[in-house]
Structures are given as C-alpha cells and as structure tokens.
CSV table of C-alpha atoms in Angstrom, one decimal:
chain,number,residue,atom,x,y,z
L,28,UNK,CA,0.1,-0.1,0.5
L,29,UNK,CA,1.1,3.7,-0.8
L,30,UNK,CA,0.6,5.3,2.7
L,31,UNK,CA,0.8,8.8,3.8
L,32,UNK,CA,2.5,9.5,7.8
L,33,UNK,CA,1.4,12.6,9.2
L,34,UNK,CA,4.4,13.6,11.7
L,35,UNK,CA,6.4,11.2,10.4
L,36,UNK,CA,9.6,12.9,12.4
L,37,UNK,CA,8.2,12.4,15.7
L,38,UNK,CA,8.9,9.4,18.3
L,39,UNK,CA,5.4,7.7,17.5
L,40,UNK,CA,5.2,8.7,14.0
L,41,UNK,CA,8.9,8.0,12.7
L,42,UNK,CA,8.0,3.6,14.3
L,43,UNK,CA,5.0,3.7,12.3
L,44,UNK,CA,7.3,4.9,9.4
L,45,UNK,CA,10.1,1.9,10.3
L,46,UNK,CA,7.1,-0.4,11.1
L,47,UNK,CA,5.4,0.2,8.0
L,48,UNK,CA,8.5,-0.2,5.4
L,49,UNK,CA,9.2,-3.2,7.1
L,50,UNK,CA,6.3,-4.7,5.9
L,51,UNK,CA,6.9,-4.0,2.4
L,52,UNK,CA,4.9,-1.0,1.8
L,53,UNK,CA,5.2,2.2,0.2
L,54,UNK,CA,5.7,4.8,2.6
L,55,UNK,CA,5.2,8.9,2.0
L,56,UNK,CA,6.5,10.9,5.4
L,57,UNK,CA,4.9,14.1,5.7
L,58,UNK,CA,5.4,16.6,8.8
L,59,UNK,CA,6.1,20.6,9.4
L,60,UNK,CA,9.4,20.3,7.6
L,61,UNK,CA,10.5,18.5,5.1
L,62,UNK,CA,10.0,17.9,1.4
L,63,UNK,CA,6.0,16.9,2.1
L,64,UNK,CA,4.7,19.5,4.2
L,65,UNK,CA,1.9,19.3,6.1
L,66,UNK,CA,0.3,21.3,9.1
L,67,UNK,CA,-2.3,20.1,11.1
L,68,UNK,CA,-3.4,23.5,12.2
L,69,UNK,CA,-3.8,24.5,8.7
L,70,UNK,CA,-7.3,23.2,6.6
L,71,UNK,CA,-5.5,24.3,3.3
L,72,UNK,CA,-2.1,22.5,4.2
L,73,UNK,CA,-4.1,19.4,4.3
L,74,UNK,CA,-6.2,19.9,1.5
L,75,UNK,CA,-2.9,20.5,-0.4
L,76,UNK,CA,-0.9,17.2,0.9
L,77,UNK,CA,-3.5,14.8,-1.0
L,78,UNK,CA,-2.9,17.3,-4.4
L,79,UNK,CA,0.8,16.8,-3.7
L,80,UNK,CA,1.1,13.3,-3.1
L,81,UNK,CA,-1.8,11.2,-4.9
L,82,UNK,CA,-3.1,7.8,-5.5
L,83,UNK,CA,-3.0,6.9,-1.6
L,84,UNK,CA,-4.6,3.7,-0.4
L,85,UNK,CA,-4.0,5.4,4.0
L,86,UNK,CA,-3.1,7.7,5.7
L,87,UNK,CA,-1.9,7.5,9.6
L,88,UNK,CA,-1.7,10.9,11.2
L,89,UNK,CA,0.7,11.0,14.3
L,90,UNK,CA,1.2,15.1,14.0
L,91,UNK,CA,-1.7,15.6,16.7
L,92,UNK,CA,-0.5,16.1,20.1
L,93,UNK,CA,-1.0,18.8,22.7
L,94,UNK,CA,1.2,19.7,25.9
L,95,UNK,CA,-0.5,20.1,29.2
L,96,UNK,CA,-2.6,23.3,29.2
L,97,UNK,CA,-3.6,25.1,32.1
L,98,UNK,CA,-7.6,25.5,31.5
L,99,UNK,CA,-7.9,29.0,32.0
L,100,UNK,CA,-5.3,29.0,29.3
L,101,UNK,CA,-7.8,30.4,26.3
L,102,UNK,CA,-4.7,30.5,23.6
L,103,UNK,CA,-3.0,27.1,24.1
L,104,UNK,CA,-6.9,25.6,24.9
L,105,UNK,CA,-8.4,26.8,21.8
L,106,UNK,CA,-4.9,26.4,19.4
L,107,UNK,CA,-4.8,22.3,20.5
L,108,UNK,CA,-8.4,22.1,20.0
L,109,UNK,CA,-8.0,23.6,16.7
L,110,UNK,CA,-5.0,21.0,15.5
L,111,UNK,CA,-5.9,18.3,17.0
L,112,UNK,CA,-9.5,17.9,17.2
L,113,UNK,CA,-10.6,20.1,14.1
L,114,UNK,CA,-7.7,19.5,12.0
L,115,UNK,CA,-8.0,15.8,12.7
L,116,UNK,CA,-11.8,15.8,11.7
L,117,UNK,CA,-10.7,17.7,8.9
L,118,UNK,CA,-8.3,15.3,7.7
L,119,UNK,CA,-11.0,12.4,7.7
L,120,UNK,CA,-13.6,14.5,5.8
L,121,UNK,CA,-10.9,15.3,3.2
L,122,UNK,CA,-9.4,11.3,3.1
L,123,UNK,CA,-13.0,10.2,2.4
L,124,UNK,CA,-12.7,11.6,-1.1
L,125,UNK,CA,-9.3,11.3,-1.9
L,126,UNK,CA,-8.1,7.8,-0.9
L,127,UNK,CA,-8.8,4.9,-2.7
L,128,UNK,CA,-11.7,2.7,-2.8
L,129,UNK,CA,-11.4,0.5,0.2
L,130,UNK,CA,-9.0,2.8,2.1
L,131,UNK,CA,-8.1,3.3,5.4
L,132,UNK,CA,-7.8,6.5,8.1
L,133,UNK,CA,-6.0,6.4,10.9
L,134,UNK,CA,-6.2,9.4,13.5
L,135,UNK,CA,-4.6,9.8,17.2
L,136,UNK,CA,-6.6,10.8,20.6
L,137,UNK,CA,-5.0,9.2,23.8
L,138,UNK,CA,-5.6,8.0,27.0
L,139,UNK,CA,-4.5,9.4,30.6
L,140,UNK,CA,-4.2,6.8,33.4
L,141,UNK,CA,-4.0,9.4,36.0
L,142,UNK,CA,-5.5,12.8,35.8
L,143,UNK,CA,-3.0,15.7,36.2
L,144,UNK,CA,-3.4,19.2,36.4
L,145,UNK,CA,-3.2,20.5,32.7
L,146,UNK,CA,-4.7,17.3,31.2
L,147,UNK,CA,-8.5,19.1,31.1
L,148,UNK,CA,-8.0,20.2,27.4
L,149,UNK,CA,-6.3,16.3,26.4
L,150,UNK,CA,-9.1,14.4,27.9
L,151,UNK,CA,-11.7,16.5,25.8
L,152,UNK,CA,-10.0,16.7,22.8
L,153,UNK,CA,-9.8,13.0,22.4
L,154,UNK,CA,-12.9,12.2,24.0
L,155,UNK,CA,-13.9,14.1,21.0
L,156,UNK,CA,-12.1,12.7,18.5
L,157,UNK,CA,-13.0,8.3,19.8
L,158,UNK,CA,-17.0,9.7,19.4
L,159,UNK,CA,-16.6,11.1,16.5
L,160,UNK,CA,-14.4,7.6,14.9
L,161,UNK,CA,-17.5,5.5,16.2
L,162,UNK,CA,-20.1,8.0,14.5
L,163,UNK,CA,-18.3,9.2,11.5
L,164,UNK,CA,-17.7,4.7,10.7
L,165,UNK,CA,-21.2,4.2,9.0
L,166,UNK,CA,-20.8,7.3,7.0
L,167,UNK,CA,-17.8,6.1,5.2
L,168,UNK,CA,-18.0,5.0,1.3
L,169,UNK,CA,-16.2,3.6,-1.0
L,170,UNK,CA,-15.2,0.7,1.4
L,171,UNK,CA,-12.8,3.7,3.1
L,172,UNK,CA,-12.5,2.4,6.8
L,173,UNK,CA,-11.7,5.2,9.9
L,174,UNK,CA,-10.1,4.0,13.3
L,175,UNK,CA,-8.0,5.8,16.2
L,176,UNK,CA,-4.8,4.8,17.9
L,177,UNK,CA,-5.1,5.9,21.6
L,178,UNK,CA,-2.3,5.6,23.6
L,179,UNK,CA,-1.5,6.3,26.7
L,180,UNK,CA,2.1,7.9,28.0
L,181,UNK,CA,5.3,6.8,25.5
L,182,UNK,CA,8.0,5.9,27.2
L,183,UNK,CA,11.0,7.1,25.3
L,184,UNK,CA,8.4,10.3,26.1
L,185,UNK,CA,9.0,9.8,29.4
L,186,UNK,CA,12.2,9.3,29.5
L,187,UNK,CA,13.1,12.2,27.6
L,188,UNK,CA,10.9,14.3,29.9
L,189,UNK,CA,13.3,12.6,33.1
L,190,UNK,CA,10.7,10.3,34.1
L,191,UNK,CA,10.2,7.0,34.9
L,192,UNK,CA,10.0,4.9,31.4
L,193,UNK,CA,8.7,1.9,32.6
L,194,UNK,CA,5.1,4.3,33.2
L,195,UNK,CA,4.9,4.2,29.2
L,196,UNK,CA,4.5,2.2,26.3
L,197,UNK,CA,7.2,1.4,24.3
L,198,UNK,CA,7.0,3.4,21.2
L,199,UNK,CA,7.3,-0.2,19.3
L,200,UNK,CA,4.4,-1.5,20.7
L,201,UNK,CA,2.5,1.3,19.9
L,202,UNK,CA,3.5,1.9,16.6
L,203,UNK,CA,1.7,-1.7,16.3
L,204,UNK,CA,-1.4,-0.5,16.8
L,205,UNK,CA,-1.1,1.9,13.8
L,206,UNK,CA,0.5,-0.9,11.7
L,207,UNK,CA,-3.0,-3.1,12.5
L,208,UNK,CA,-5.6,-0.3,11.9
L,209,UNK,CA,-3.7,-0.1,8.8
L,210,UNK,CA,-3.9,-3.6,7.4
L,211,UNK,CA,-6.6,-4.8,9.5
L,212,UNK,CA,-10.4,-4.8,8.8
L,213,UNK,CA,-11.6,-2.8,12.0
L,214,UNK,CA,-14.1,0.0,11.3
L,215,UNK,CA,-15.3,2.6,13.6
L,216,UNK,CA,-12.8,1.4,16.4
L,217,UNK,CA,-10.5,2.5,19.1
L,218,UNK,CA,-7.4,0.7,19.5
L,219,UNK,CA,-5.5,0.9,22.5
L,220,UNK,CA,-1.7,-0.2,23.1
L,221,UNK,CA,0.0,-1.3,25.6
L,222,UNK,CA,3.1,-3.3,26.5
L,223,UNK,CA,0.8,-6.7,26.2
L,224,UNK,CA,-0.8,-6.3,23.3
L,225,UNK,CA,-3.2,-4.2,21.5
L,226,UNK,CA,-7.0,-4.3,22.4
L,227,UNK,CA,-10.0,-2.3,21.2
L,228,UNK,CA,-11.5,0.1,23.5
C-alpha cells in the first residue's frame, strides 16, 4: 500500500513509518518541515497534501499532539483544539474523498491513566475524537475505513522528560497499533496499545 504518515519525524510517527516499511509498504513521510509538508493547524495544507501525493491507500496522523494546557489558558486551549481535534476531523473528511477505494484513515487520540493538572484539554479532545470516529464510521463510503489509536504515555517520551519510562508503553508497541489499524479490517474502532498487546476499547 501507499501510505502517508503525518508527523513522520516524531517519536511515534518515525517508528510507525519504520514498521510499515519493514512490512513492504511504500511510506510517504509528511511533517511541518521536510520535502512533503503539512500542518494540522492549517486545513489548506491538508488539502494540498493530497494534491501533492496522489493515489494513496491510507493516511495516518501521528502529528496531533497536545501539551499540558492550563484550563484558564485561552490561547493554548483553543489552538490545541484547532490542531488536534478540528485538524484531524478535517483530515478524515478530506481523505474520504481522496483515498483509493478500500482505503484506511487512522487518527490519534490518547488516554490518561492518572489525571494531572493541565490534562483537561487533552481529555476533551481525545473523547471528542473517539466519539467522532465511532460515529463517522457509519458514513464512510467506497469501503474506506476510519479508526483511532489511543496511546497513553510513551516510554521514550517519559524518558526524554526525565521521568520513568517504565510507566509508559515502548514506542514500538505503540506503532504496532497503527499497523493493525491499517492492515486490519476494523471500522470505527479505538485501539489502545500497551506492553501486553493491542486491545479495542
């Protein structure tokens, strides 16, 4: 398959790209910088992506991350909603028209095992995305599928923050959930990776 990975330079995206390439797929790496550019905050760049890279079987968004955002921080809160929530919704709507028949769309939500200060933005966006994917699945046409991967903390990310990586899931285990979403037959599913495997929630 020919697969676009948005956010392919990040911790998760680079591992997803490597896993898919090992599986024999053609991967097109897209990010804010680089040869193929896209910005989830800019709907026009999402439209341009599919004009630049035609004849695609699947698209995966690993780019939509959100930092810990105080509840009373208007700019950060609404900017995050624009990129992670509305950006991925726009991606799904655009990809539905542009992918080949039988294509696959995978977006990224997330889960917090323990609530900390600044997580209300993420909780809102993740719940919205997961509900959207489940509902949008019934409106997919031409055999196109839509699913979400919902990782918790990634071990390597925790380590980069000076925290204990044992509290997270290794990125290679997270990447397998994206591969399963693309290569499997699930529709409207939310896949949660862990050290012990991938489950549908």
